[in-house]
Amino acid sequence: MICISGLDTVLLGFDNLLLIISTLLIDIYSFLHFLQNLLFRSCPSFCIPKLGVGLDKCRVRGLTVRASMNSDDELVPVAPLQLESPVGQLLAQILQTHPHLLPAAIDQQLENLQTDRDAQREETPPSSQDLLLYRRIAEVREKERQKVLEDIIYCLIVQKFVDKNISMIPKISATSDPAGRVDFWPNQEQKLESIHSPEAFEMIQSHLSLVLGERLVGPLDTIVQISKIKLGKLYAASIMYGYFLKRVDERYQLERTMKTLPEGFNENRLSFEDPGPTNRLWDPDSLIRIPADDDDDGGMLDSVEGGSYRLRSYVMYLDAETLQRYATIRSKEAISLIEKQTQALFGKPDVRVSEDGSLDTSNDEVISITFSGLTMLVLEAVAFGSFLWDSETYVESKYHFLKS
């Protein structure tokens, strides 16, 4: 169902849309007001707060797409995370109704962020009497920009899933299934596998074998019980693994194209050192390792000349400092999104501190899931991490927010 009256006469083409945006959208609120009147005049389900109206007075919701064209106008969620900022809600609505306009809308919002930040830098600080208030206002504005950045990056990630025709896993909640099984989402393993290079997917398979262990050899419809907290840790760690893998695979593919791959490495060196002690999201139980190959006849040391030099060999050749750098999430916005996406799926963990100082997880929920569903969760998390790297890099190219 299209919610625009006279769309064919108003929007004559994408170039015309860009012209309208560049000439009429002066700041973020005028942009919101303009698109509200132009695009969503007959869509009462979407709420855009007016200037000065708090977000608590507007119903915030997750990203959705049209489920059908019937009279019921049903909506199905396309991502579990609910967006908080007015800009995030706007981009969610654009992704819902006119996804082809999303790139231009995101670029405009990034330009608005840059304009706002430049204007703030040019402001003259007040006298010492009002300096404390001035700094507090600056902090609030910076936090608002960070929320907008997070929502923009998340919309870019979700758009990549939509473009690949991959349905993201919805929030995991209680089920009426007699066995308590929660993974009733469609199997999309092939789609999730296809987004990676063959070299990267080889390493993802090794990651799956480490995570699932002997479960891979059992029936995929076998139901197992697992702690919800542990499953959330595994999901978050797999996002980080996908982020790391995308970074190092880009470097590997570039060096292979430039024919600058190293000619060898020390076969006895450690394959991968935990990059996580300095990162609060890393969990030593998440089994994120780069295992050695089992081949005895030079499988790990395939020659560059033969064209079979593997990404796994390349990763093992890198020094510990480089691995640490590649496994570190660059921005606080990306770290926040990993946490939010994990909590959107599994909820906030119910963890308490006991009197002796230990962590009490006795209220942790145990859920039932098949091996196939567990595999899907890991593959989606790795894909999310890969898309997170791409989206973060794109936003940085338009609006410099990464700290050097």
Coordinates of C-alpha atoms in Angstrom, one line a residue:
M1 CA 0.0 0.0 0.0
I2 CA 1.4 3.4 -1.0
C3 CA 0.8 6.2 1.4
I4 CA 1.6 9.1 -0.9
S5 CA -1.0 11.1 -2.7
G6 CA 0.1 12.2 -6.2
L7 CA 3.5 10.5 -6.0
D8 CA 3.9 10.2 -9.7
T9 CA 3.5 13.9 -10.2
V10 CA 5.6 15.0 -7.2
L11 CA 8.6 12.7 -7.5
L12 CA 9.5 12.6 -11.2
G13 CA 12.7 10.8 -10.6
F14 CA 15.5 10.3 -8.2
D15 CA 17.4 13.3 -9.4
N16 CA 14.4 15.5 -8.7
L17 CA 14.2 14.1 -5.2
L18 CA 17.9 15.1 -4.6
L19 CA 17.1 18.5 -5.9
I20 CA 14.1 18.9 -3.5
I21 CA 16.2 17.7 -0.6
S22 CA 19.1 20.0 -1.3
T23 CA 17.0 23.0 -1.6
L24 CA 14.2 22.6 0.9
L25 CA 15.8 20.8 3.9
I26 CA 17.6 23.4 5.9
D27 CA 18.0 21.5 9.2
I28 CA 17.0 18.3 10.7
Y29 CA 13.6 19.4 12.0
S30 CA 12.6 21.0 8.8
F31 CA 13.6 17.8 7.1
L32 CA 11.4 15.8 9.4
H33 CA 8.4 18.2 9.0
F34 CA 8.8 18.2 5.2
L35 CA 8.9 14.5 4.7
Q36 CA 6.0 14.1 7.2
N37 CA 3.8 16.3 5.2
L38 CA 5.0 15.1 1.8
L39 CA 5.3 11.3 2.3
F40 CA 3.3 10.2 5.3
R41 CA 0.2 12.4 5.2
S42 CA -2.1 9.3 5.2
C43 CA 0.1 7.1 7.4
P44 CA -1.2 7.8 11.0
S45 CA 0.8 4.9 12.5
F46 CA 4.1 6.8 12.2
C47 CA 4.8 9.6 14.7
I48 CA 7.4 12.4 14.2
P49 CA 8.0 14.5 17.3
K50 CA 7.7 18.2 16.9
L51 CA 10.4 20.5 18.2
G52 CA 10.5 20.4 22.0
V53 CA 8.4 17.2 22.3
G54 CA 10.1 14.4 24.2
L55 CA 10.6 11.0 22.7
D56 CA 8.5 9.5 25.6
K57 CA 5.4 11.1 24.0
C58 CA 6.0 9.4 20.7
R59 CA 5.6 5.6 20.2
V60 CA 9.0 4.3 19.2
R61 CA 9.0 1.1 17.2
G62 CA 11.3 -1.2 15.3
L63 CA 12.0 -1.3 11.6
T64 CA 9.1 -2.8 9.6
V65 CA 8.2 -3.5 6.0
R66 CA 4.9 -4.1 4.3
A67 CA 3.9 -7.8 4.7
S68 CA 1.2 -7.7 2.1
M69 CA -0.9 -5.5 -0.1
N70 CA -4.2 -6.6 1.4
S71 CA -6.8 -4.4 3.1
D72 CA -5.5 -5.5 6.6
D73 CA -2.3 -3.6 5.9
E74 CA -0.3 -6.0 8.1
L75 CA 3.2 -5.2 9.1
V76 CA 6.0 -7.6 10.0
P77 CA 9.2 -6.7 11.8
V78 CA 12.4 -6.7 9.8
A79 CA 14.8 -6.0 12.7
P80 CA 14.4 -6.6 16.5
L81 CA 15.9 -3.3 17.6
Q82 CA 13.7 -0.3 18.2
L83 CA 15.1 3.0 17.1
E84 CA 15.1 5.9 19.6
S85 CA 15.9 9.1 17.8
P86 CA 13.5 11.0 15.6
V87 CA 15.9 10.6 12.8
G88 CA 16.0 6.9 13.3
Q89 CA 12.2 6.7 13.3
L90 CA 12.2 8.7 10.0
L91 CA 14.7 6.4 8.4
A92 CA 12.8 3.4 9.6
Q93 CA 9.7 4.7 7.9
I94 CA 11.6 5.4 4.7
L95 CA 13.0 1.9 4.7
Q96 CA 9.4 0.7 5.3
T97 CA 7.7 2.5 2.4
H98 CA 10.4 3.7 0.0
P99 CA 13.7 1.9 0.6
H100 CA 15.2 3.3 -2.6
L101 CA 15.2 6.7 -1.0
L102 CA 17.1 5.6 2.1
P103 CA 20.7 6.3 0.8
A104 CA 19.8 9.9 -0.1
A105 CA 18.0 10.4 3.2
I106 CA 21.0 9.0 5.2
D107 CA 23.5 11.2 3.3
Q108 CA 21.3 14.2 4.1
Q109 CA 21.2 13.3 7.8
L110 CA 25.0 12.9 7.9
E111 CA 25.3 16.3 6.3
N112 CA 23.0 17.8 8.9
L113 CA 25.1 16.2 11.6
Q114 CA 28.3 17.8 10.1
T115 CA 26.6 21.2 9.9
D116 CA 25.4 21.0 13.5
R117 CA 28.9 20.0 14.8
D118 CA 30.6 22.7 12.8
A119 CA 28.2 25.3 14.1
Q120 CA 28.8 24.2 17.6
R121 CA 32.6 24.5 17.2
E122 CA 32.2 28.0 15.9
E123 CA 30.1 29.1 18.9
T124 CA 31.9 31.5 21.2
P125 CA 32.1 30.1 24.8
P126 CA 30.3 32.2 27.3
S127 CA 31.7 33.8 30.4
S128 CA 33.0 31.7 33.3
Q129 CA 29.7 32.1 35.1
D130 CA 27.8 30.2 32.4
L131 CA 30.6 27.9 31.3
L132 CA 29.4 24.9 33.2
L133 CA 25.9 25.2 31.6
Y134 CA 27.5 25.6 28.2
R135 CA 29.5 22.4 28.6
R136 CA 26.5 20.5 29.8
I137 CA 24.5 21.6 26.7
A138 CA 27.4 20.6 24.5
E139 CA 27.5 17.1 26.1
V140 CA 23.8 16.7 25.6
R141 CA 24.1 17.7 21.9
E142 CA 27.0 15.2 21.5
K143 CA 25.0 12.4 23.0
E144 CA 22.1 13.2 20.6
R145 CA 24.4 13.1 17.6
Q146 CA 25.8 9.7 18.9
K147 CA 22.2 8.3 19.0
V148 CA 21.5 9.5 15.5
L149 CA 24.8 8.0 14.3
E150 CA 23.9 4.6 15.9
D151 CA 20.4 4.7 14.3
I152 CA 21.9 5.6 10.9
I153 CA 24.5 2.8 11.1
Y154 CA 21.8 0.3 12.2
C155 CA 19.6 1.3 9.2
L156 CA 22.5 0.7 6.9
I157 CA 23.0 -2.7 8.4
V158 CA 19.3 -3.6 8.1
Q159 CA 19.2 -2.4 4.5
K160 CA 22.0 -4.8 3.6
F161 CA 20.0 -7.7 5.1
V162 CA 16.9 -6.5 3.1
D163 CA 18.9 -6.1 -0.1
K164 CA 20.1 -9.7 0.3
N165 CA 16.5 -10.9 0.9
I166 CA 17.5 -12.2 4.4
S167 CA 15.0 -12.0 7.2
M168 CA 16.6 -11.1 10.5
I169 CA 15.8 -13.3 13.5
P170 CA 13.1 -11.7 15.6
K171 CA 13.2 -11.3 19.4
I172 CA 13.5 -14.6 21.2
S173 CA 10.7 -15.0 23.6
A174 CA 8.6 -17.6 25.3
T175 CA 6.8 -20.0 23.0
S176 CA 3.7 -22.2 23.3
D177 CA 5.6 -25.1 21.6
P178 CA 5.3 -28.2 23.8
A179 CA 9.1 -28.7 23.6
G180 CA 9.7 -25.1 24.4
R181 CA 11.5 -24.6 21.1
V182 CA 12.1 -21.0 20.1
D183 CA 13.7 -21.1 16.6
F184 CA 10.7 -21.1 14.3
W185 CA 12.4 -18.7 11.8
P186 CA 13.1 -19.8 8.2
N187 CA 16.3 -21.5 7.4
Q188 CA 18.5 -19.0 5.4
E189 CA 21.9 -20.6 5.8
Q190 CA 22.7 -20.4 2.1
K191 CA 21.8 -16.7 1.9
L192 CA 23.9 -15.9 5.0
E193 CA 26.9 -18.0 3.6
S194 CA 26.8 -16.2 0.2
I195 CA 27.6 -12.8 1.6
H196 CA 31.1 -13.8 2.4
S197 CA 34.1 -14.5 0.2
P198 CA 35.0 -18.2 -0.2
E199 CA 38.1 -17.6 1.9
A200 CA 36.2 -15.9 4.7
F201 CA 33.5 -18.6 4.7
E202 CA 36.1 -21.3 5.2
M203 CA 37.1 -19.6 8.5
I204 CA 33.4 -19.2 9.4
Q205 CA 33.0 -22.9 9.1
S206 CA 35.9 -23.4 11.5
H207 CA 34.3 -21.0 13.8
L208 CA 31.1 -22.9 13.7
S209 CA 32.9 -26.2 14.4
L210 CA 34.5 -24.6 17.4
V211 CA 31.2 -23.2 18.7
L212 CA 29.0 -26.2 18.1
G213 CA 31.6 -29.0 18.4
E214 CA 30.2 -32.5 18.1
R215 CA 26.7 -31.0 17.5
L216 CA 27.6 -30.5 13.9
V217 CA 27.6 -34.3 13.3
G218 CA 24.2 -34.8 14.9
P219 CA 20.8 -34.3 13.4
L220 CA 20.1 -30.6 12.8
D221 CA 16.6 -30.9 14.2
T222 CA 17.9 -32.2 17.5
I223 CA 16.7 -29.9 20.4
V224 CA 19.2 -28.8 23.0
Q225 CA 18.8 -26.6 26.0
I226 CA 21.1 -23.6 26.6
S227 CA 21.4 -20.7 28.9
K228 CA 20.0 -17.5 27.4
I229 CA 22.9 -15.5 28.9
K230 CA 25.4 -17.8 27.3
L231 CA 23.6 -17.7 24.0
G232 CA 23.7 -13.9 24.1
K233 CA 27.4 -13.9 24.8
L234 CA 27.9 -16.2 21.9
Y235 CA 25.9 -14.0 19.6
A236 CA 27.8 -10.8 20.6
A237 CA 31.1 -12.5 20.3
S238 CA 30.2 -13.8 16.8
I239 CA 29.3 -10.3 15.8
M240 CA 32.8 -9.2 16.8
Y241 CA 34.2 -12.2 14.9
G242 CA 32.4 -11.2 11.8
Y243 CA 33.6 -7.6 12.2
F244 CA 37.2 -8.8 12.6
L245 CA 36.9 -11.2 9.7
K246 CA 35.6 -8.6 7.3
R247 CA 38.5 -6.2 8.2
V248 CA 41.2 -8.8 7.7
D249 CA 39.5 -10.2 4.6
E250 CA 39.5 -6.8 2.9
R251 CA 43.2 -6.5 3.6
Y252 CA 43.9 -10.0 2.4
Q253 CA 41.9 -9.5 -0.9
L254 CA 43.7 -6.2 -1.5
E255 CA 47.2 -7.7 -1.0
R256 CA 46.2 -10.7 -3.2
T257 CA 45.1 -8.3 -5.9
M258 CA 48.3 -6.3 -5.6
K259 CA 50.3 -9.6 -5.5
T260 CA 52.0 -8.5 -2.2
L261 CA 51.0 -11.5 -0.1
P262 CA 53.8 -12.7 2.2
E263 CA 55.7 -15.8 1.0
G264 CA 55.6 -17.8 4.2
F265 CA 55.2 -17.7 8.0
N266 CA 56.3 -19.6 11.0
E267 CA 54.3 -22.8 11.1
N268 CA 54.8 -23.1 14.9
R269 CA 53.5 -19.7 15.9
L270 CA 50.3 -19.3 17.8
S271 CA 47.3 -19.1 15.5
F272 CA 45.3 -16.4 17.2
E273 CA 45.6 -14.6 20.5
D274 CA 42.5 -13.4 22.3
P275 CA 42.0 -9.8 21.4
G276 CA 39.4 -9.3 24.0
P277 CA 41.0 -8.5 27.4
T278 CA 40.9 -4.8 26.5
N279 CA 37.4 -5.0 25.1
R280 CA 34.5 -5.3 27.5
L281 CA 32.4 -7.3 25.1
W282 CA 34.9 -10.1 24.6
D283 CA 34.2 -13.3 26.5
P284 CA 36.8 -16.0 26.8
D285 CA 34.2 -18.7 26.6
S286 CA 33.0 -17.6 23.2
L287 CA 35.6 -19.9 21.4
I288 CA 36.6 -17.3 18.9
R289 CA 39.9 -18.7 17.6
I290 CA 41.6 -19.3 14.3
P291 CA 42.3 -23.0 14.4
A292 CA 45.2 -24.6 12.6
D293 CA 44.6 -26.6 9.5
D294 CA 44.7 -30.4 9.8
D295 CA 46.6 -30.9 6.6
D296 CA 50.0 -32.3 7.0
D297 CA 51.2 -31.7 3.5
G298 CA 51.6 -28.0 3.5
G299 CA 47.9 -27.3 3.7
M300 CA 48.5 -24.3 5.9
L301 CA 51.5 -23.2 3.9
D302 CA 50.0 -23.2 0.4
S303 CA 52.1 -21.4 -2.0
V304 CA 51.2 -17.9 -3.3
E305 CA 52.4 -18.9 -6.8
G306 CA 49.9 -21.7 -6.9
G307 CA 47.0 -19.3 -6.2
S308 CA 45.8 -21.3 -3.2
Y309 CA 47.1 -19.0 -0.5
R310 CA 44.4 -19.2 2.2
L311 CA 43.0 -16.4 4.4
R312 CA 43.6 -18.6 7.4
S313 CA 47.3 -18.8 6.5
Y314 CA 47.4 -15.0 6.1
V315 CA 45.7 -14.4 9.5
M316 CA 48.3 -16.7 11.1
Y317 CA 51.1 -14.8 9.5
L318 CA 50.0 -11.5 11.0
D319 CA 51.7 -10.4 14.3
A320 CA 49.8 -10.2 17.6
E321 CA 49.7 -6.4 17.6
T322 CA 48.1 -6.3 14.1
L323 CA 45.6 -9.0 15.1
Q324 CA 44.7 -7.0 18.3
R325 CA 44.1 -3.9 16.2
Y326 CA 41.9 -5.7 13.7
A327 CA 39.9 -7.4 16.4
T328 CA 39.2 -4.1 18.2
I329 CA 35.8 -2.3 17.6
R330 CA 36.7 1.1 16.4
S331 CA 33.8 3.3 17.6
K332 CA 31.7 3.5 20.8
E333 CA 28.7 3.7 18.5
A334 CA 29.5 0.2 17.1
I335 CA 30.0 -1.2 20.6
S336 CA 26.7 0.2 21.6
L337 CA 24.9 -1.3 18.6
I338 CA 26.4 -4.8 19.4
E339 CA 25.0 -4.5 22.9
K340 CA 21.6 -3.2 21.8
Q341 CA 21.2 -5.8 19.0
T342 CA 22.0 -8.6 21.5
Q343 CA 19.6 -7.2 24.1
A344 CA 16.9 -6.7 21.5
L345 CA 17.1 -10.5 20.7
F346 CA 17.7 -12.0 24.1
G347 CA 16.6 -9.2 26.6
K348 CA 18.7 -7.7 29.3
P349 CA 20.5 -10.4 31.3
D350 CA 19.1 -10.9 34.9
V351 CA 22.5 -10.9 36.7
R352 CA 22.8 -10.0 40.4
V353 CA 25.8 -9.5 42.6
S354 CA 25.9 -11.9 45.6
E355 CA 27.0 -10.9 49.1
D356 CA 30.4 -12.6 48.5
G357 CA 30.9 -10.5 45.3
S358 CA 30.2 -13.3 42.8
L359 CA 27.7 -13.0 40.0
D360 CA 24.4 -14.7 40.6
T361 CA 22.8 -15.9 37.4
S362 CA 20.3 -18.3 39.0
N363 CA 17.4 -16.4 37.4
D364 CA 18.9 -17.1 33.9
E365 CA 16.3 -18.5 31.5
V366 CA 17.1 -21.8 29.8
I367 CA 15.7 -22.0 26.3
S368 CA 15.3 -24.9 23.8
I369 CA 16.8 -24.6 20.3
T370 CA 17.7 -26.9 17.5
F371 CA 21.3 -27.2 16.2
S372 CA 20.0 -25.7 12.9
G373 CA 18.6 -22.7 14.8
L374 CA 21.8 -22.3 16.7
T375 CA 23.8 -22.3 13.5
M376 CA 21.5 -19.7 12.1
L377 CA 22.0 -17.4 15.1
V378 CA 25.8 -17.6 14.7
L379 CA 25.7 -17.1 10.9
E380 CA 23.4 -14.0 11.4
A381 CA 25.7 -12.6 14.0
V382 CA 28.8 -13.0 11.8
A383 CA 26.9 -11.3 8.9
F384 CA 25.8 -8.5 11.3
G385 CA 29.4 -7.9 12.2
S386 CA 30.5 -7.9 8.6
F387 CA 27.8 -5.4 7.7
L388 CA 28.6 -3.3 10.8
W389 CA 32.2 -2.9 9.5
D390 CA 30.9 -1.8 6.1
S391 CA 28.3 0.6 7.5
E392 CA 30.7 2.1 10.0
T393 CA 33.2 2.7 7.2
Y394 CA 30.7 4.3 5.0
V395 CA 29.4 6.7 7.6
E396 CA 33.0 7.6 8.5
S397 CA 33.7 8.5 4.8
K398 CA 30.8 11.0 5.0
Y399 CA 31.0 12.2 8.6
H400 CA 34.3 11.8 10.5
F401 CA 33.4 10.5 13.9
L402 CA 36.1 7.9 14.6
K403 CA 38.8 8.9 17.1
S404 CA 42.3 8.4 15.7

